[in-house]
mmCIF file of C-alpha atoms and ligand atoms in Angstrom:
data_model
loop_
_atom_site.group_PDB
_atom_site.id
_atom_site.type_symbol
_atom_site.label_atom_id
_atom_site.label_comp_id
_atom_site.label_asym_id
_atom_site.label_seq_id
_atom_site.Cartn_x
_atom_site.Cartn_y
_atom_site.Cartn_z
ATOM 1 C CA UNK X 5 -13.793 -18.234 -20.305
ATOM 2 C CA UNK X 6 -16.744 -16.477 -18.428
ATOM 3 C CA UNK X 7 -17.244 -12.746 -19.545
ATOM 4 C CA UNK X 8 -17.907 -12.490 -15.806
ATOM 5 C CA UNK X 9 -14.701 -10.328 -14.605
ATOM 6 C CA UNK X 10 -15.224 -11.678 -10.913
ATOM 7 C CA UNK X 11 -14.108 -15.238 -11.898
ATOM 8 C CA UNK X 12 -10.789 -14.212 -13.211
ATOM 9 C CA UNK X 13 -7.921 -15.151 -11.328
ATOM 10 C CA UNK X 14 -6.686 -11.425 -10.640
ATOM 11 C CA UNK X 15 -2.773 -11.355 -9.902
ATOM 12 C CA UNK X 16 -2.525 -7.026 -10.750
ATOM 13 C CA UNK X 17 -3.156 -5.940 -7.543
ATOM 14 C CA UNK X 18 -4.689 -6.337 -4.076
ATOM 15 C CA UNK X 19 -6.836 -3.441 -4.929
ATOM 16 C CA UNK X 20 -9.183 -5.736 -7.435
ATOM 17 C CA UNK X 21 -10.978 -7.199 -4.577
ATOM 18 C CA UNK X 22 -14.637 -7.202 -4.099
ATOM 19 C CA UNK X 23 -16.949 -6.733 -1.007
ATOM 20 C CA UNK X 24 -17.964 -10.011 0.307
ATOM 21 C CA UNK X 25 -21.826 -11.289 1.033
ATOM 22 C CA UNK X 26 -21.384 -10.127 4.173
ATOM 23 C CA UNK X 27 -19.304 -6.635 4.168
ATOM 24 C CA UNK X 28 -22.219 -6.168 1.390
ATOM 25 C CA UNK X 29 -24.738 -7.128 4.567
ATOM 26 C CA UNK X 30 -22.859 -4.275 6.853
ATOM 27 C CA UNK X 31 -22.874 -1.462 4.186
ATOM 28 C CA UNK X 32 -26.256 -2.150 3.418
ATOM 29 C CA UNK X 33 -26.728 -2.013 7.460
ATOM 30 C CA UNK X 34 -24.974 1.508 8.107
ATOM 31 C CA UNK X 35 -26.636 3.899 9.510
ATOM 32 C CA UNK X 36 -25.708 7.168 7.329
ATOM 33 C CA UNK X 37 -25.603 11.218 8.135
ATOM 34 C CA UNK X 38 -24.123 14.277 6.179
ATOM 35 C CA UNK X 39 -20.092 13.401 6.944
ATOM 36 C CA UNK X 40 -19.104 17.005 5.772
ATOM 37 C CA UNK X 41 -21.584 18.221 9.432
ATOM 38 C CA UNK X 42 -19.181 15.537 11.283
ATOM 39 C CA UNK X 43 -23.124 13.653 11.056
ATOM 40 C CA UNK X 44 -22.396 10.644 9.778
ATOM 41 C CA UNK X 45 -22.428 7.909 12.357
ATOM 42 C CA UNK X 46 -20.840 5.493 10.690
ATOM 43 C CA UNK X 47 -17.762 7.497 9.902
ATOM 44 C CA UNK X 48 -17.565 8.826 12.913
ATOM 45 C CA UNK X 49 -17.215 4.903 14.255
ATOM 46 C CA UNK X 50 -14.515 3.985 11.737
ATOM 47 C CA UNK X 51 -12.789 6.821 12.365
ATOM 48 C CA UNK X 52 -12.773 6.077 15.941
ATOM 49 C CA UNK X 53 -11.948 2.534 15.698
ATOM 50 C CA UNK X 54 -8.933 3.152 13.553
ATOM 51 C CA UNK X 55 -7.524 5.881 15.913
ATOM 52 C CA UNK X 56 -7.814 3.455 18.782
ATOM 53 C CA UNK X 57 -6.659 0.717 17.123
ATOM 54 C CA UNK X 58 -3.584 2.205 15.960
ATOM 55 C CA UNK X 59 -3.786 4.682 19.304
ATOM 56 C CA UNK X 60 -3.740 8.148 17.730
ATOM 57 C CA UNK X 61 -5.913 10.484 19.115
ATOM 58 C CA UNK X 62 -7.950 11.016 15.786
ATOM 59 C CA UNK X 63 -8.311 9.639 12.385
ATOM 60 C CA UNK X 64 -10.156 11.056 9.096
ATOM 61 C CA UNK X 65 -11.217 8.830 6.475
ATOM 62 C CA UNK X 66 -10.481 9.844 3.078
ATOM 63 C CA UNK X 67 -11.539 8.378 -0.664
ATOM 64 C CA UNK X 68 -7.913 7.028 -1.208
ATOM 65 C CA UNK X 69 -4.678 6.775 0.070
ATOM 66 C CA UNK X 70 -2.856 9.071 -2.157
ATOM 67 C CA UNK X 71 -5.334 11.609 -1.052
ATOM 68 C CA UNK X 72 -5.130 10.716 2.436
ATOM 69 C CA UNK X 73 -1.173 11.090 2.549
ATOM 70 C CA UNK X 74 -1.242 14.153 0.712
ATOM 71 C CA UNK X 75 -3.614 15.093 3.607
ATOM 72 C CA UNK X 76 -0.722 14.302 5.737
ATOM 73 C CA UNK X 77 2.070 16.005 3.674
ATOM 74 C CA UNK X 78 -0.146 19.373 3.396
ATOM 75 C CA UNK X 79 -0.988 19.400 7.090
ATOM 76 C CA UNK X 80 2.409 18.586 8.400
ATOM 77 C CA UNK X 81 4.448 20.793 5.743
ATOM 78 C CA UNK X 82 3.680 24.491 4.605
ATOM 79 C CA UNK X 83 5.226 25.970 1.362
ATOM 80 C CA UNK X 84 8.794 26.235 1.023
ATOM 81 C CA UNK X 85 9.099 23.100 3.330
ATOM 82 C CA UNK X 86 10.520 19.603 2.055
ATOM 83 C CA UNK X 87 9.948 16.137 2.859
ATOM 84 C CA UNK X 88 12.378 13.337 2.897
ATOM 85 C CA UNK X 89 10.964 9.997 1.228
ATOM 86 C CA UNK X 90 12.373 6.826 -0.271
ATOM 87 C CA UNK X 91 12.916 7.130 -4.613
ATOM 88 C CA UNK X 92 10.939 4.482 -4.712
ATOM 89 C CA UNK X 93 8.329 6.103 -1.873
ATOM 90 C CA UNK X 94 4.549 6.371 -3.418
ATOM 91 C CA UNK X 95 4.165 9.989 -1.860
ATOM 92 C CA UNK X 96 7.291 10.703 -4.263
ATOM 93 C CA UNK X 97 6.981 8.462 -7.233
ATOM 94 C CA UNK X 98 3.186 7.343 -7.878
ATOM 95 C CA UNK X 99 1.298 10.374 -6.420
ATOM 96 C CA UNK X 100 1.759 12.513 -9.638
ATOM 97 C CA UNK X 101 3.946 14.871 -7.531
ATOM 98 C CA UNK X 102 0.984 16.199 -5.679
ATOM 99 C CA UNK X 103 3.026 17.529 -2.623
ATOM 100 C CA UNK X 104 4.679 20.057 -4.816
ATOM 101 C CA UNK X 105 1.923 20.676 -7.089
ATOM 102 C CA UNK X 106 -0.929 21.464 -4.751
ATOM 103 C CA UNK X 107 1.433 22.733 -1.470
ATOM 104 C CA UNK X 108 4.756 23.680 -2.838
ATOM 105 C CA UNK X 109 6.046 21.221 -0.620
ATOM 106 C CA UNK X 110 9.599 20.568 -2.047
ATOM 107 C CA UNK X 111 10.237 16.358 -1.841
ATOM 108 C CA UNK X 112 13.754 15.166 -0.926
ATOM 109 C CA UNK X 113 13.792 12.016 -2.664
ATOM 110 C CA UNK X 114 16.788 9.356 -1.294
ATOM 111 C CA UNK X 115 17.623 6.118 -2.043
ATOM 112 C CA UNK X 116 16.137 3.104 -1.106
ATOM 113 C CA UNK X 117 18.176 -0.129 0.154
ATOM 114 C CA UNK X 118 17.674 -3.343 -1.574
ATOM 115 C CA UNK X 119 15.643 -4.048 1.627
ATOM 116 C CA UNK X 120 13.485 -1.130 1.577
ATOM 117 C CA UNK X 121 14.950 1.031 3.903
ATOM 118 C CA UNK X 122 16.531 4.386 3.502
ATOM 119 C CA UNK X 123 19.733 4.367 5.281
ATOM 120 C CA UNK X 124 20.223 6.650 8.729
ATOM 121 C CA UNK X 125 23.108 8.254 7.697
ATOM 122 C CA UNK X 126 21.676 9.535 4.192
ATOM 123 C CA UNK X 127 18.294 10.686 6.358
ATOM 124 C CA UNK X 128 20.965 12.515 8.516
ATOM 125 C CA UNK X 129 22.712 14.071 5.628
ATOM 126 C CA UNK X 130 19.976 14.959 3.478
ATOM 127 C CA UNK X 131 18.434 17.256 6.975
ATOM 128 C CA UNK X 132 19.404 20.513 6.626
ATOM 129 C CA UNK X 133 20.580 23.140 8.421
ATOM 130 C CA UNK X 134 18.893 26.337 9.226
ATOM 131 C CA UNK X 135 19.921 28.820 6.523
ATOM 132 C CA UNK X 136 17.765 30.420 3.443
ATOM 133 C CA UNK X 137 19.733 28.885 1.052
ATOM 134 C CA UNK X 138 17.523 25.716 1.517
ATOM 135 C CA UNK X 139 13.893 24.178 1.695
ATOM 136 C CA UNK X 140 12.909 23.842 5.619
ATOM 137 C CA UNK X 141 13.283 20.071 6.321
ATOM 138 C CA UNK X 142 10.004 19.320 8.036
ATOM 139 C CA UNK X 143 9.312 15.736 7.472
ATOM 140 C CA UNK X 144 10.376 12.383 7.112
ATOM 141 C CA UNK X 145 8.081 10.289 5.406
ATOM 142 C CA UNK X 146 8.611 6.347 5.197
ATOM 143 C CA UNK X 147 6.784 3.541 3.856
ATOM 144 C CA UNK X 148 5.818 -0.386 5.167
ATOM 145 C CA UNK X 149 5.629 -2.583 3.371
ATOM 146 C CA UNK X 150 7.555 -1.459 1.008
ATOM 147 C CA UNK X 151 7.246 -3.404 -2.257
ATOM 148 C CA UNK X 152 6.095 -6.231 -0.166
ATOM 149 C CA UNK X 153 8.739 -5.798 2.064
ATOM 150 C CA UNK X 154 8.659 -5.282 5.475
ATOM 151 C CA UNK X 155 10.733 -2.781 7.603
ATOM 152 C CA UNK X 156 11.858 -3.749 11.193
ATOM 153 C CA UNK X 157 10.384 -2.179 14.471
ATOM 154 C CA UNK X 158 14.422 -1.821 15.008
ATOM 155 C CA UNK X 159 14.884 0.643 11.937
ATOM 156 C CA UNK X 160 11.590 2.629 12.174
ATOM 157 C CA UNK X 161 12.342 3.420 15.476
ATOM 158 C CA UNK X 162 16.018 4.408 14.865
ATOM 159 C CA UNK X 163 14.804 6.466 11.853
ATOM 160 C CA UNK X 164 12.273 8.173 13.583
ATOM 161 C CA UNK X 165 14.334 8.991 16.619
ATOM 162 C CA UNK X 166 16.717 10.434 14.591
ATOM 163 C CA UNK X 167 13.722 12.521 12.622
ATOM 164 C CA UNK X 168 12.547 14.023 16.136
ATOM 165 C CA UNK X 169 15.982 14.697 17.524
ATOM 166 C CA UNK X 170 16.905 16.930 14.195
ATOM 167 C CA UNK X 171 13.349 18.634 14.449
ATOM 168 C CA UNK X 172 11.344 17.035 12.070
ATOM 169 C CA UNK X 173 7.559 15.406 12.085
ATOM 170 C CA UNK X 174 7.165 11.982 10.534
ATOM 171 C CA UNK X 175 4.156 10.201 8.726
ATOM 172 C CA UNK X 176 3.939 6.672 7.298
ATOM 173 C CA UNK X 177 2.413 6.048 4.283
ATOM 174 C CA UNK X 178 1.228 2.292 5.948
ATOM 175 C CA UNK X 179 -0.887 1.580 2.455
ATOM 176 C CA UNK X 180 -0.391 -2.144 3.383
ATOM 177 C CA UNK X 181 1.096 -1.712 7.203
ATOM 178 C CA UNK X 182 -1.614 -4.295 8.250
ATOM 179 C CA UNK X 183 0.262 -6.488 6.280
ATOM 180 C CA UNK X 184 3.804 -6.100 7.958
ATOM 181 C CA UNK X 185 1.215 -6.641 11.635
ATOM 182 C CA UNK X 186 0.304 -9.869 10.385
ATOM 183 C CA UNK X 187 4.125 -10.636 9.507
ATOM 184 C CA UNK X 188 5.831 -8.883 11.995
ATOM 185 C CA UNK X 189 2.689 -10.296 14.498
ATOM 186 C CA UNK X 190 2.818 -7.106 16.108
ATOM 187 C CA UNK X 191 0.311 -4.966 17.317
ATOM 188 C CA UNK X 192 -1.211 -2.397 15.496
ATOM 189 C CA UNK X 193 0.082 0.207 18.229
ATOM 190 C CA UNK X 194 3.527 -1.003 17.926
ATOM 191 C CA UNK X 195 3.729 -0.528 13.806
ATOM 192 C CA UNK X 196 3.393 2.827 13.824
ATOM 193 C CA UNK X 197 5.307 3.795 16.773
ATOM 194 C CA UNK X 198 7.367 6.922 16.756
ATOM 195 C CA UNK X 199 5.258 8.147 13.680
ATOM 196 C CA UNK X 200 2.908 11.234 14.859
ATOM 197 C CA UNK X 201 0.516 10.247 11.782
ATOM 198 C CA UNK X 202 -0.166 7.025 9.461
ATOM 199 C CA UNK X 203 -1.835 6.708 6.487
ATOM 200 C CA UNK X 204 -3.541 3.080 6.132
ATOM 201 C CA UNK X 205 -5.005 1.682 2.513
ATOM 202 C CA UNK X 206 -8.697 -0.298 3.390
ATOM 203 C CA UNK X 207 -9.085 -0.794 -0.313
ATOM 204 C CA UNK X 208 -6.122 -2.779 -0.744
ATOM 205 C CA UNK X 209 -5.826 -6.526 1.152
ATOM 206 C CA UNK X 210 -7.736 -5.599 3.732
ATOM 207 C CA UNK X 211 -10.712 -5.725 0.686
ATOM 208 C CA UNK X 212 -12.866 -2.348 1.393
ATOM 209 C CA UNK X 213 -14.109 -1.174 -2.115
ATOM 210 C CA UNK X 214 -12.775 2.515 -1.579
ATOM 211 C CA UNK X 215 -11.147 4.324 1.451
ATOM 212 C CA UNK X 216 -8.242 5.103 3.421
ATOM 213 C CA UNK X 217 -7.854 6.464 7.161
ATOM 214 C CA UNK X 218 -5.374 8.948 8.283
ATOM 215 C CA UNK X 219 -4.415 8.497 12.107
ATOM 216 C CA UNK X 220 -2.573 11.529 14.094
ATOM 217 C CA UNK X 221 -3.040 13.780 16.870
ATOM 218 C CA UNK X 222 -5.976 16.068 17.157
ATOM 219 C CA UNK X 223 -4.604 19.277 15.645
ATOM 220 C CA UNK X 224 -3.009 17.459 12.526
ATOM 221 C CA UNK X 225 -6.078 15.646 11.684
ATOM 222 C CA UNK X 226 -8.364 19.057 12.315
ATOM 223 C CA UNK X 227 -5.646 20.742 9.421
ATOM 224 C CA UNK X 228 -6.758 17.393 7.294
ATOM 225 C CA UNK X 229 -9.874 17.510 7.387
ATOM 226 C CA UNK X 230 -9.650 21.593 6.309
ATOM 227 C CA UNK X 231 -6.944 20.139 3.371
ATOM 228 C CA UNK X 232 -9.667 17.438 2.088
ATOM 229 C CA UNK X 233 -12.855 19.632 1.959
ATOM 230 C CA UNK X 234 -10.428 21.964 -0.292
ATOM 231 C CA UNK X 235 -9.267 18.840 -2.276
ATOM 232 C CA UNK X 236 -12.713 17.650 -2.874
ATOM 233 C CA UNK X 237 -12.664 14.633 -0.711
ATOM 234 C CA UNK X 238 -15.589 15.409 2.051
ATOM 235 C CA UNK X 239 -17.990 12.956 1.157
ATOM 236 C CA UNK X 240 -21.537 13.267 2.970
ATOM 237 C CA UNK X 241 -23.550 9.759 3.108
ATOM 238 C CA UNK X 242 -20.138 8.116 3.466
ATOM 239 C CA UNK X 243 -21.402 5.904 6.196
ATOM 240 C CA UNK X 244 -21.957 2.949 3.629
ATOM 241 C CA UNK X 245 -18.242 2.965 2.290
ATOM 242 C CA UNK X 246 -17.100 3.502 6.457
ATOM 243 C CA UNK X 247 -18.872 0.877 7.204
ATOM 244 C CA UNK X 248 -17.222 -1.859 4.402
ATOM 245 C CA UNK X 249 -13.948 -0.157 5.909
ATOM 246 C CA UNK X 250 -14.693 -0.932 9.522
ATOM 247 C CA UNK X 251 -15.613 -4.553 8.166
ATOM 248 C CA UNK X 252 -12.365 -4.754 6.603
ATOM 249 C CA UNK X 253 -9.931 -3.902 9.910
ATOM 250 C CA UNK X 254 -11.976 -5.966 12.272
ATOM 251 C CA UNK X 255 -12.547 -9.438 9.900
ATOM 252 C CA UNK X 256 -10.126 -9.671 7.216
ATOM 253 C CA UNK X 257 -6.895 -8.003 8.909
ATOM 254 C CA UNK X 258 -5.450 -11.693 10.482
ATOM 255 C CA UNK X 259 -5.984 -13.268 7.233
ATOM 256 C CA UNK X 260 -3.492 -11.521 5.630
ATOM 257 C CA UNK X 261 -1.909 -14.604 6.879
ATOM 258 C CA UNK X 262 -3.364 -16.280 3.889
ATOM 259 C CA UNK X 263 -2.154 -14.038 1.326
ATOM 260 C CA UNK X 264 1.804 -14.330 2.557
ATOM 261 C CA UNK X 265 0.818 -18.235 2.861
ATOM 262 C CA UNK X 266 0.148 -18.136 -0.905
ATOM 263 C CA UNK X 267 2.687 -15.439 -1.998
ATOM 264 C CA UNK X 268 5.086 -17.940 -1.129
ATOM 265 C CA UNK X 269 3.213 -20.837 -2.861
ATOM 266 C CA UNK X 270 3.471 -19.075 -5.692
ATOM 267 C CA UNK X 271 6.902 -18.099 -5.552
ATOM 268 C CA UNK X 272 8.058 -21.879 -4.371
ATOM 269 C CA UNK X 273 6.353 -23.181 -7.594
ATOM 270 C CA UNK X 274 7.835 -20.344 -10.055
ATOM 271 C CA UNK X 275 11.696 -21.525 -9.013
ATOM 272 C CA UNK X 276 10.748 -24.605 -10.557
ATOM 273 C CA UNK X 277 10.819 -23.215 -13.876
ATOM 274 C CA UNK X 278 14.666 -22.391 -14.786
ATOM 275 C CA UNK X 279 13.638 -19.693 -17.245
ATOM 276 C CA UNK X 280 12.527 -17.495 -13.843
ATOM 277 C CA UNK X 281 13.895 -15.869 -11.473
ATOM 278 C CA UNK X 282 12.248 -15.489 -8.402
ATOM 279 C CA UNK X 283 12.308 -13.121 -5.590
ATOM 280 C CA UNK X 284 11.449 -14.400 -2.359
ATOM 281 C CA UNK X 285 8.596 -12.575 -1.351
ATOM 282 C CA UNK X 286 8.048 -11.758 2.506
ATOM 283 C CA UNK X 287 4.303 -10.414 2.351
ATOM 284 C CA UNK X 288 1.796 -10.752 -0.594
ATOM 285 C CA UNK X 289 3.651 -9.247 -3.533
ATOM 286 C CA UNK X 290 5.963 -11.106 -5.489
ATOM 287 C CA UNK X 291 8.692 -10.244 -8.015
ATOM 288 C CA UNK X 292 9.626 -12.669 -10.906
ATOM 289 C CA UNK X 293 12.055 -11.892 -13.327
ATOM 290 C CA UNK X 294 11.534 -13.503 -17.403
ATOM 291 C CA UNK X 295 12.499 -13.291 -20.151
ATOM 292 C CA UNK X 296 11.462 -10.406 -22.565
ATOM 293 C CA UNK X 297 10.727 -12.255 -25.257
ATOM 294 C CA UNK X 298 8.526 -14.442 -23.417
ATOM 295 C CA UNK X 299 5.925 -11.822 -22.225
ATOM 296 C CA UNK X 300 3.664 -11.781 -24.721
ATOM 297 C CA UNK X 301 2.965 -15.385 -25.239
ATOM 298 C CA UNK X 302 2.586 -15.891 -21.811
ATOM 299 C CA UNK X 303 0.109 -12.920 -21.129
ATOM 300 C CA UNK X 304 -2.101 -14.661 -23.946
ATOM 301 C CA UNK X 305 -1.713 -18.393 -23.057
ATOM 302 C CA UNK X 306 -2.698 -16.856 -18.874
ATOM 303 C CA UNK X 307 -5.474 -14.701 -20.429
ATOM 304 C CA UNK X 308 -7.036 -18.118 -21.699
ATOM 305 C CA UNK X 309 -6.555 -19.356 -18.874
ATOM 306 C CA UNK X 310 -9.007 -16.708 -16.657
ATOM 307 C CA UNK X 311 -5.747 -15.224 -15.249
ATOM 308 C CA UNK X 312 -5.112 -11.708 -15.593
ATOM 309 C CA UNK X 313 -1.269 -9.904 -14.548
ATOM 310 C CA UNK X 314 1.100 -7.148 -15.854
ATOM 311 C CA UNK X 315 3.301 -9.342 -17.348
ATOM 312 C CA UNK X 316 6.460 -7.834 -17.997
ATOM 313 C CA UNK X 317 10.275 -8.895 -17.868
ATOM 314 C CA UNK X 318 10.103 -7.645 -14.164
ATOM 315 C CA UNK X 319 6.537 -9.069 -13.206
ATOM 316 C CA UNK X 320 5.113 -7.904 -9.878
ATOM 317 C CA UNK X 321 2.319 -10.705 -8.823
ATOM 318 C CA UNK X 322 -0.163 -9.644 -5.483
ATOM 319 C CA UNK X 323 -2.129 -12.337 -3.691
ATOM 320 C CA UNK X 324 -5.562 -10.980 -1.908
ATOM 321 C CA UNK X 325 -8.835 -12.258 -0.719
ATOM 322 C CA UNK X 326 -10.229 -13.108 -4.251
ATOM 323 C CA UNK X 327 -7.068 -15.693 -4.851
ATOM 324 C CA UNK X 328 -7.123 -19.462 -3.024
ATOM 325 C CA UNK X 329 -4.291 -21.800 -3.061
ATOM 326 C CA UNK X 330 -6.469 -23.436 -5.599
ATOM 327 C CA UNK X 331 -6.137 -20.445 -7.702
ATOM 328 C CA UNK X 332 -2.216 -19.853 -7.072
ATOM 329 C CA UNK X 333 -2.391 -23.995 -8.283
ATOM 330 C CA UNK X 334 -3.872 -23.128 -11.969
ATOM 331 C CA UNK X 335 -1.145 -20.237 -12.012
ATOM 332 C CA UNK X 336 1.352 -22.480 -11.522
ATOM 333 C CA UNK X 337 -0.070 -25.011 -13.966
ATOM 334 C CA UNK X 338 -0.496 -22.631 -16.879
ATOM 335 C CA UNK X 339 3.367 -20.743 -16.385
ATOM 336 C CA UNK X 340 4.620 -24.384 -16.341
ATOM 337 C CA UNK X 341 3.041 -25.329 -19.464
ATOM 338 C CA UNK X 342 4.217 -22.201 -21.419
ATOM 339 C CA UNK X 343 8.051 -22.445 -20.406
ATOM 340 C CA UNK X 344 7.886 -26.157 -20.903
ATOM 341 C CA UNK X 345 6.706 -25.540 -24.538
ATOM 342 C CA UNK X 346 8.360 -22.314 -24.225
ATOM 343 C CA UNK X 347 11.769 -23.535 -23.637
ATOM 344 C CA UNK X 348 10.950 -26.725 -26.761
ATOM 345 C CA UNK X 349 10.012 -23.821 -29.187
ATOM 346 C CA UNK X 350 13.491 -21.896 -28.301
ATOM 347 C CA UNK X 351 15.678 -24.801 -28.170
ATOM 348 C CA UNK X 352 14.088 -25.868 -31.937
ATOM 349 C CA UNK X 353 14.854 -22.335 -33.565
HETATM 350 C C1 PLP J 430 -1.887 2.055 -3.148
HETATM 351 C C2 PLP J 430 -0.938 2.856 -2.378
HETATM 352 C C3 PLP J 430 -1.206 4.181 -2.053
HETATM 353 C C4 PLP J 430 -2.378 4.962 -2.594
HETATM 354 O O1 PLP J 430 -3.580 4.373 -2.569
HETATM 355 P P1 PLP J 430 -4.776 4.746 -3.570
HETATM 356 O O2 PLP J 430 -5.948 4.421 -2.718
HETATM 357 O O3 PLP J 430 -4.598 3.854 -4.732
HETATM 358 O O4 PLP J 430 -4.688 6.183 -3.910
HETATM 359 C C5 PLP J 430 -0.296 4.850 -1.272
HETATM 360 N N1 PLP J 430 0.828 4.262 -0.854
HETATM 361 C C6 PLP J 430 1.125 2.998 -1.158
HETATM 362 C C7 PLP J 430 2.390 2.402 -0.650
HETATM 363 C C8 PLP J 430 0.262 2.240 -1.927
HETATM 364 O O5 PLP J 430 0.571 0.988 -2.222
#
């Protein structure tokens, strides 16, 4: 096994991948200016391209999506206001609270279907009236993909015309939304439709090192850019990072393809084994039950094997732009030989 992390077979996260020769060749290639003046030109031409492409009026990049949608949450809520979000939404659950710590933004956390979605009728219930006994409800927040899966154009428009009938702004947290595009093969435009702002991940399988853009009109995004000076997010020779970013939605967005192709590789090959049990997965993140006692050995017997994952009873797997079928192939061969032997050693004792 090479020492050399780059030739490991990464399955953690779509986050782990690294700039290509030639996204290398355009950040070496950007022309760069002070971004915190607004003088950074190749900022200023990400930031453009992303509003277009998603057709918001502006966009602001930021160092990382959970600073870029708690951009959103502080622009679009003041204190004493709440926002509605999924239990299982990243603004709620994997943003150490940050809403309510740094804005006293109260989160209304609901439930989330077994399909992602939080259902109309708890969004309508959980709304509430105008009366001082309660947080103002300001915001509906929703997330795509969502654990790899992928909500319909048919809810998020039902769920945000029922947000702007009862008053409230909405924001996605579209961390992987170019991947539900390349599912749904949609346009970027139609994704985020009935959302007034969207928060969109470069560093994850679209393969940017660092960087998120937040898309919304031009008043919202003036209030973010205010929120992330204060946070500590205006960068100044950004223009090298902006210009991986811009590499990222203009080459590697369609071949998301790829990564879905191979999810499902993976996850064809893994119901082979009987000791698994295996979640189909509908973008590039896949879900595989084992057993507990199993974890260990197979962490070590992968490890050997180059292949790095959280392996746990309820093991999450991401594909990305550093794994081949080849790759997803060696996966397959090294789970197969540990639950054959696996499966001899238990049957013996
Ligand atoms: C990764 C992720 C984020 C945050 O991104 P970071 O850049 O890691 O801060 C936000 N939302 C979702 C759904 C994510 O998957």
């Amino acid at each position: 096994m090479s020492e050399n992390q780059s030739s490991w077979i990464d399955l953690r996260s779509d986050t782990v991948t690294r700039p290509s020769p030639a996204m290398r060749a355009a950040m070496h290639a950007a022309e760069l200016g002070d971004d915190v003046y607004g003088d950074d030109p190749s900022v200023n031409r990400l930031q453009d391209y992303a509003a277009d492409l998603f057709g918001y009026e502006a966009a602001l990049f930021a160092p990382s999506g959970t600073q870029s949608n708690l951009l959103a949450l502080l622009s679009h809520c003041g204190r004493g206001d709440e926002y509605i979000a999924g239990q299982e939404a990243h603004t709620y659950k994997y943003e150490g609270g940050g809403a309510a710590v740094l804005g006293s933004i109260q989160p209304q956390p609901l439930q989330n279907q077994a399909d992602g979605t939080i259902a109309l009728e708890d969004i309508a219930a959980a709304i509430k009236p105008d009366d001082f006994h309660f947080a103002r409800s300001r915001l509906l927040a929703l997330e795509n993909t969502i654990g790899g899966k992928v909500l319909s154009l048919e809810y998020t428009g039902a769920a945000t015309s029922l947000a702007h009938e009862r008053g409230l702004a909405t924001h996605l947290d579209g961390a992987r939304i170019c991947n539900a595009i390349v599912k749904l093969g949609i346009s970027p435009r139609e994704a985020v439709r009935g959302f007034d702002s969207v928060s969109v991940c470069l560093s994850k399988g679209l393969g940017a090192p660092v960087g998120s853009v937040l898309c919304g009109d031009k008043a919202l995004i003036a209030q973010a850019t205010r929120w992330r000076k204060m946070l500590g997010g205006g960068m100044r020779q950004a223009g090298g990072l902006a210009a991986a970013a811009q590499y990222a939605l203009g080459h590697q967005m369609a071949r998301l393809a790829e990564d879905h192709d191979n999810a499902e590789r993976l996850a064809h090959g893994l119901r082979q084994i009987d000791a698994l049990s295996v979640q189909t997965p509908q973008t590039n993140i896949i879900y595989a039950d084992l057993p507990a006692a199993a974890c260990a050995g197979l962490d070590s017997l992968l490890r050997q094997h180059g292949i790095i994952a959280r392996v746990t009873p309820h093991m999450r797997m991401v594909t990305h732009l550093d794994i081949s079928a080849a790759d997803i192939d060696k996966v397959l061969a090294v789970f197969k030989t540990f639950f054959n032997n696996w499966k001899t050693e238990s049957n013996i004792s």
